[in-house]
mmCIF file with all atom_site columns, C-alpha atoms in Angstrom:
data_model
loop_
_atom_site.group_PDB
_atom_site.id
_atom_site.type_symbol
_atom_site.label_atom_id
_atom_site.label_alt_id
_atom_site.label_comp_id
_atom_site.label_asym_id
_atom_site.label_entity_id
_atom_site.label_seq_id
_atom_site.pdbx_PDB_ins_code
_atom_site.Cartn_x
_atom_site.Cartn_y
_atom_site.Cartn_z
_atom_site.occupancy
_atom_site.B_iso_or_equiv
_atom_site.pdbx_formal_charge
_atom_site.auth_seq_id
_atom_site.auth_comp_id
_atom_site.auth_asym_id
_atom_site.auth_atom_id
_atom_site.pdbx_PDB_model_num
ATOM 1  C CA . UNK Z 1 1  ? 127.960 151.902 97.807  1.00 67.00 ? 166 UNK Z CA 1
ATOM 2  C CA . UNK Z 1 2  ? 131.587 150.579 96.955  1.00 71.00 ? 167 UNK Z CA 1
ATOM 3  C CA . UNK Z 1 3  ? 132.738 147.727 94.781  1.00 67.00 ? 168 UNK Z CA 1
ATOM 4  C CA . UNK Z 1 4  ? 133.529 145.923 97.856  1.00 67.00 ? 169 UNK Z CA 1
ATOM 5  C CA . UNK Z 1 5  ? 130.100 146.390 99.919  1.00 67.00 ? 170 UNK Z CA 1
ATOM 6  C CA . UNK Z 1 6  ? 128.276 144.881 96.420  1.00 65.00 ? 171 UNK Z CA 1
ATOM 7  C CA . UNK Z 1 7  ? 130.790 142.467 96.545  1.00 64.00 ? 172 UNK Z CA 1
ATOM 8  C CA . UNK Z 1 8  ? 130.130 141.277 100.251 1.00 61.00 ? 173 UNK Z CA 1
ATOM 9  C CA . UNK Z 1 9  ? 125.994 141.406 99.275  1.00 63.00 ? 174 UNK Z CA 1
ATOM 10 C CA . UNK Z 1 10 ? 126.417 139.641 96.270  1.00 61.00 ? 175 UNK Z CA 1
ATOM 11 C CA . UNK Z 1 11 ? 128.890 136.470 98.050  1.00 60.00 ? 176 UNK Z CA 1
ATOM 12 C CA . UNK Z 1 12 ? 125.856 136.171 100.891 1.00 59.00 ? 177 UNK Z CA 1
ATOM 13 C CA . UNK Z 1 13 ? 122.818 136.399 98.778  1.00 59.00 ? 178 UNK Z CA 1
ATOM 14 C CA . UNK Z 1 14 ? 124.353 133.315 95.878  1.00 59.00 ? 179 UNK Z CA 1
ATOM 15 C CA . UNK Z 1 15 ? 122.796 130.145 96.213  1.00 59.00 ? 180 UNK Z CA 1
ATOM 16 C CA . UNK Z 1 16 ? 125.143 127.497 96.039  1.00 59.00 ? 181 UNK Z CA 1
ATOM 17 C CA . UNK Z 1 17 ? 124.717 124.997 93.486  1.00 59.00 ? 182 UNK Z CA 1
ATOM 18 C CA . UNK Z 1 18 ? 124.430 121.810 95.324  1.00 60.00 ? 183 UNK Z CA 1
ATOM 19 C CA . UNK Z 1 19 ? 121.263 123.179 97.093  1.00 57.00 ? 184 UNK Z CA 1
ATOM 20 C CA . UNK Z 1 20 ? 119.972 123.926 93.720  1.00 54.00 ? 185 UNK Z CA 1
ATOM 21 C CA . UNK Z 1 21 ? 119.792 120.136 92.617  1.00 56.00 ? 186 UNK Z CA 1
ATOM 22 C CA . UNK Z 1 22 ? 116.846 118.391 92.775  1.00 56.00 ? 187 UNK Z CA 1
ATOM 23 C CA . UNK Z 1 23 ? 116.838 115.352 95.548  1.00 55.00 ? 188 UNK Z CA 1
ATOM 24 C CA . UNK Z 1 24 ? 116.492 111.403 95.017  1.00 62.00 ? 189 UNK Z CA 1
ATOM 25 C CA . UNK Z 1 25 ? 112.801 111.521 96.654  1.00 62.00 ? 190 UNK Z CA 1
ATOM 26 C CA . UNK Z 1 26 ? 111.388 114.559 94.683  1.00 54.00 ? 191 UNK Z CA 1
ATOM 27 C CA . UNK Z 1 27 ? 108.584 113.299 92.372  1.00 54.00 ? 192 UNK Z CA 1
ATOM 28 C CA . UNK Z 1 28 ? 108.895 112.944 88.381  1.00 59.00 ? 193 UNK Z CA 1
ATOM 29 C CA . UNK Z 1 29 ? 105.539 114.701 88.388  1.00 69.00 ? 194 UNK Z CA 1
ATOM 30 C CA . UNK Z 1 30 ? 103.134 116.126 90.206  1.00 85.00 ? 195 UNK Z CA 1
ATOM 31 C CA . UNK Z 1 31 ? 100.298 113.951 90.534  1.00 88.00 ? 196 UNK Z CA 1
ATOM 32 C CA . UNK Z 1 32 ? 99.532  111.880 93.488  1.00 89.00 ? 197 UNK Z CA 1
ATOM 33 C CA . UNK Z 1 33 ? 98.617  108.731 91.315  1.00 92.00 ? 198 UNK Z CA 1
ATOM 34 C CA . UNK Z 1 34 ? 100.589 106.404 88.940  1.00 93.00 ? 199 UNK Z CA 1
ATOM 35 C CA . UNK Z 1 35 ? 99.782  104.915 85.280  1.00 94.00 ? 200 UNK Z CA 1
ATOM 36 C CA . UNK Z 1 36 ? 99.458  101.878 87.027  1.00 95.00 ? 201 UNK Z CA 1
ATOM 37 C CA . UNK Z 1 37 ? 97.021  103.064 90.006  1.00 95.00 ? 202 UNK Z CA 1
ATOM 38 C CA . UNK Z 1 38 ? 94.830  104.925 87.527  1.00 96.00 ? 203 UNK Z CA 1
ATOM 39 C CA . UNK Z 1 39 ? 94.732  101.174 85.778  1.00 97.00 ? 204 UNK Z CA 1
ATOM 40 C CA . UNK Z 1 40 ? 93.692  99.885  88.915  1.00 97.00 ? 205 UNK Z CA 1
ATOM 41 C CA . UNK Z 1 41 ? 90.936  102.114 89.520  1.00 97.00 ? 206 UNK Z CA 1
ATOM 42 C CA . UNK Z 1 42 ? 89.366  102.044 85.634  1.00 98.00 ? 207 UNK Z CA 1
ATOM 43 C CA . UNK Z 1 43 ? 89.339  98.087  86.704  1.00 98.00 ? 208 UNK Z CA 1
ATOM 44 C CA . UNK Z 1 44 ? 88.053  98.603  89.848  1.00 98.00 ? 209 UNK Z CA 1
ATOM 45 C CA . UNK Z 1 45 ? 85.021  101.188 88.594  1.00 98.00 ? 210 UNK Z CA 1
ATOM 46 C CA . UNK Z 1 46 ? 84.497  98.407  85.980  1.00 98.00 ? 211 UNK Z CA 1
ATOM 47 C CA . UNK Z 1 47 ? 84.182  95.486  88.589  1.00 98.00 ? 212 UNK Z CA 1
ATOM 48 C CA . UNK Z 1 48 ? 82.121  97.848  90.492  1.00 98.00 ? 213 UNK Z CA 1
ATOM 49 C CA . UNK Z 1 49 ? 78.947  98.623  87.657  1.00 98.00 ? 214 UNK Z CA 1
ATOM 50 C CA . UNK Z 1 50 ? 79.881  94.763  86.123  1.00 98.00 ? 215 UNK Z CA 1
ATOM 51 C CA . UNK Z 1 51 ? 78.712  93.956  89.762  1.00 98.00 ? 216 UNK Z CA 1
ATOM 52 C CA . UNK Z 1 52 ? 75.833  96.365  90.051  1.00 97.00 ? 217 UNK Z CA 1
ATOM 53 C CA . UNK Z 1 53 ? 74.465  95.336  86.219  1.00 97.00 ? 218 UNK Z CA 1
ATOM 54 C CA . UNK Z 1 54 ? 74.641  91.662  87.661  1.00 97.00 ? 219 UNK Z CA 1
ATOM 55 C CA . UNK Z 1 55 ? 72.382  92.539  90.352  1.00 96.00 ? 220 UNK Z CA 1
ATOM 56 C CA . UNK Z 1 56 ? 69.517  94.236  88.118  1.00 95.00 ? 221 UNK Z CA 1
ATOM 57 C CA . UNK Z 1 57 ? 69.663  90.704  86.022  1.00 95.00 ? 222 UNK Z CA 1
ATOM 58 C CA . UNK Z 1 58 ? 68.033  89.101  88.748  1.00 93.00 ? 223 UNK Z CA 1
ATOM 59 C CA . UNK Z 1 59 ? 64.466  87.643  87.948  1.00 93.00 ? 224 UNK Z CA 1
ATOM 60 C CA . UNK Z 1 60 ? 63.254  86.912  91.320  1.00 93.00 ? 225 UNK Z CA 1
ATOM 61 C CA . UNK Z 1 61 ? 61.158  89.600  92.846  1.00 92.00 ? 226 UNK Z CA 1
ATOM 62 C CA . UNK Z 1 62 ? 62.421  92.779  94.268  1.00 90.00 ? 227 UNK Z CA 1
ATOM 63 C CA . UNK Z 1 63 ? 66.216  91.111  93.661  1.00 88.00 ? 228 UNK Z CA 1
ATOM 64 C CA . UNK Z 1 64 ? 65.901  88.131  96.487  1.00 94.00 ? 229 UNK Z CA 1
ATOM 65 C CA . UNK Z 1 65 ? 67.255  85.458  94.126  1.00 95.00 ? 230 UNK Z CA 1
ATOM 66 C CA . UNK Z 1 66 ? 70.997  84.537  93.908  1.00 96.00 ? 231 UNK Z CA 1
ATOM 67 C CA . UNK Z 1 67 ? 72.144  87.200  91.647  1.00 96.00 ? 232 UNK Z CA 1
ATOM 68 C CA . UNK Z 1 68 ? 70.716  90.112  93.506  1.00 95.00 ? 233 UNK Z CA 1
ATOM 69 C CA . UNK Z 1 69 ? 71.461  89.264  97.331  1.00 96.00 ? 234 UNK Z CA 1
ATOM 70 C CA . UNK Z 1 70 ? 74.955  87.360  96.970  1.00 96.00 ? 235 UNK Z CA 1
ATOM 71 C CA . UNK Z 1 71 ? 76.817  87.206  93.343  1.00 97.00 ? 236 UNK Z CA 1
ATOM 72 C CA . UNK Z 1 72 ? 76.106  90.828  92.463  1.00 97.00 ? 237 UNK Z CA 1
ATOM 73 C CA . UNK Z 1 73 ? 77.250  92.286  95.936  1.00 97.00 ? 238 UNK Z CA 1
ATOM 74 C CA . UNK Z 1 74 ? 80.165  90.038  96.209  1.00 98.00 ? 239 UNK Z CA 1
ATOM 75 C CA . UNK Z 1 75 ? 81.043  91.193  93.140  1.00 98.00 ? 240 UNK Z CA 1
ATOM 76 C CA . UNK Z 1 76 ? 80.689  94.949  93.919  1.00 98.00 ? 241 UNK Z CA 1
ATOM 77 C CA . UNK Z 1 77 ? 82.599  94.569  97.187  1.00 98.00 ? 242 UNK Z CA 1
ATOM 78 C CA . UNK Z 1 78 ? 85.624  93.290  94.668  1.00 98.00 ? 243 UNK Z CA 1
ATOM 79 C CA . UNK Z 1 79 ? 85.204  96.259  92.766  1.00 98.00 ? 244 UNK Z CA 1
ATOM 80 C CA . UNK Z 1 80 ? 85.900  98.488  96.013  1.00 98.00 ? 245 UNK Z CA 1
ATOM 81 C CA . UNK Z 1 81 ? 88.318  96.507  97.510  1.00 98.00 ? 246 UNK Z CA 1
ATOM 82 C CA . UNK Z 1 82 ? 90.257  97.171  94.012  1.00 98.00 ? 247 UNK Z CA 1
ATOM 83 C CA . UNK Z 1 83 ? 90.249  100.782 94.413  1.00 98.00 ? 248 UNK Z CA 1
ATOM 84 C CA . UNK Z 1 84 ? 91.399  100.594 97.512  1.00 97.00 ? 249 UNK Z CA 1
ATOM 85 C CA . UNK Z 1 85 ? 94.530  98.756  96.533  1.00 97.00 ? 250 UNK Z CA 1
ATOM 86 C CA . UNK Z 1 86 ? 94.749  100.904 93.481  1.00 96.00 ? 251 UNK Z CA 1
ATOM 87 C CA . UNK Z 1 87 ? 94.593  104.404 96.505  1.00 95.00 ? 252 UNK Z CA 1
ATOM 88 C CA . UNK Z 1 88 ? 96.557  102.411 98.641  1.00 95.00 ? 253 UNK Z CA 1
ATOM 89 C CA . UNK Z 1 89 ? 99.191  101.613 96.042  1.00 94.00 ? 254 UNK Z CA 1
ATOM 90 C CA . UNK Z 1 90 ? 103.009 103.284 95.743  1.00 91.00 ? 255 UNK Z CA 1
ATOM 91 C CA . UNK Z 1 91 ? 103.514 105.307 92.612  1.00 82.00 ? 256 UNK Z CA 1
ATOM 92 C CA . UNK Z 1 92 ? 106.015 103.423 90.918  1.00 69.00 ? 257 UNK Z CA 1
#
């Protein structure tokens, strides 16, 4: 092979350097989630057991009273709809 045929290969098979650059949308990291989503779904898993603790206070029997059949489930539903916004969330 001549100087000029590794030449020609060498020109063709270079990268140039612009293409090299990373873009504006490429991620800082690789994980799907945030600092701030994570945040959001330690609160959320927190609202959900506060919710499901309130429900096992209840004195009436089998859970019929107030505590067991609307505060505590209201409660957990909170807790859910949190991780949802925390899934649903743009990494900042």
């Amino acid at each position: 092979m001549s100087k000029k045929q590794k030449t020609a290969i060498k020109q063709t098979t270079t990268v140039p350097p612009a293409a090299v650059k990373p873009t504006q949308n490429a991620p800082a990291s690789g994980l799907a989630f945030g600092k701030t989503n994570f945040q959001f779904m330690l609160i959320g898993i927190g609202v959900i057991l506060t919710g499901f603790i309130i429900m096992t206070l209840d004195k009436e029997e089998f859970g019929f009273g107030f505590l067991g059949i609307t505060l505590g489930p209201i409660v957990v539903f909170c807790g859910f709809m949190i991780e949802l916004y925390a899934i649903l969330k743009k990494k900042a």
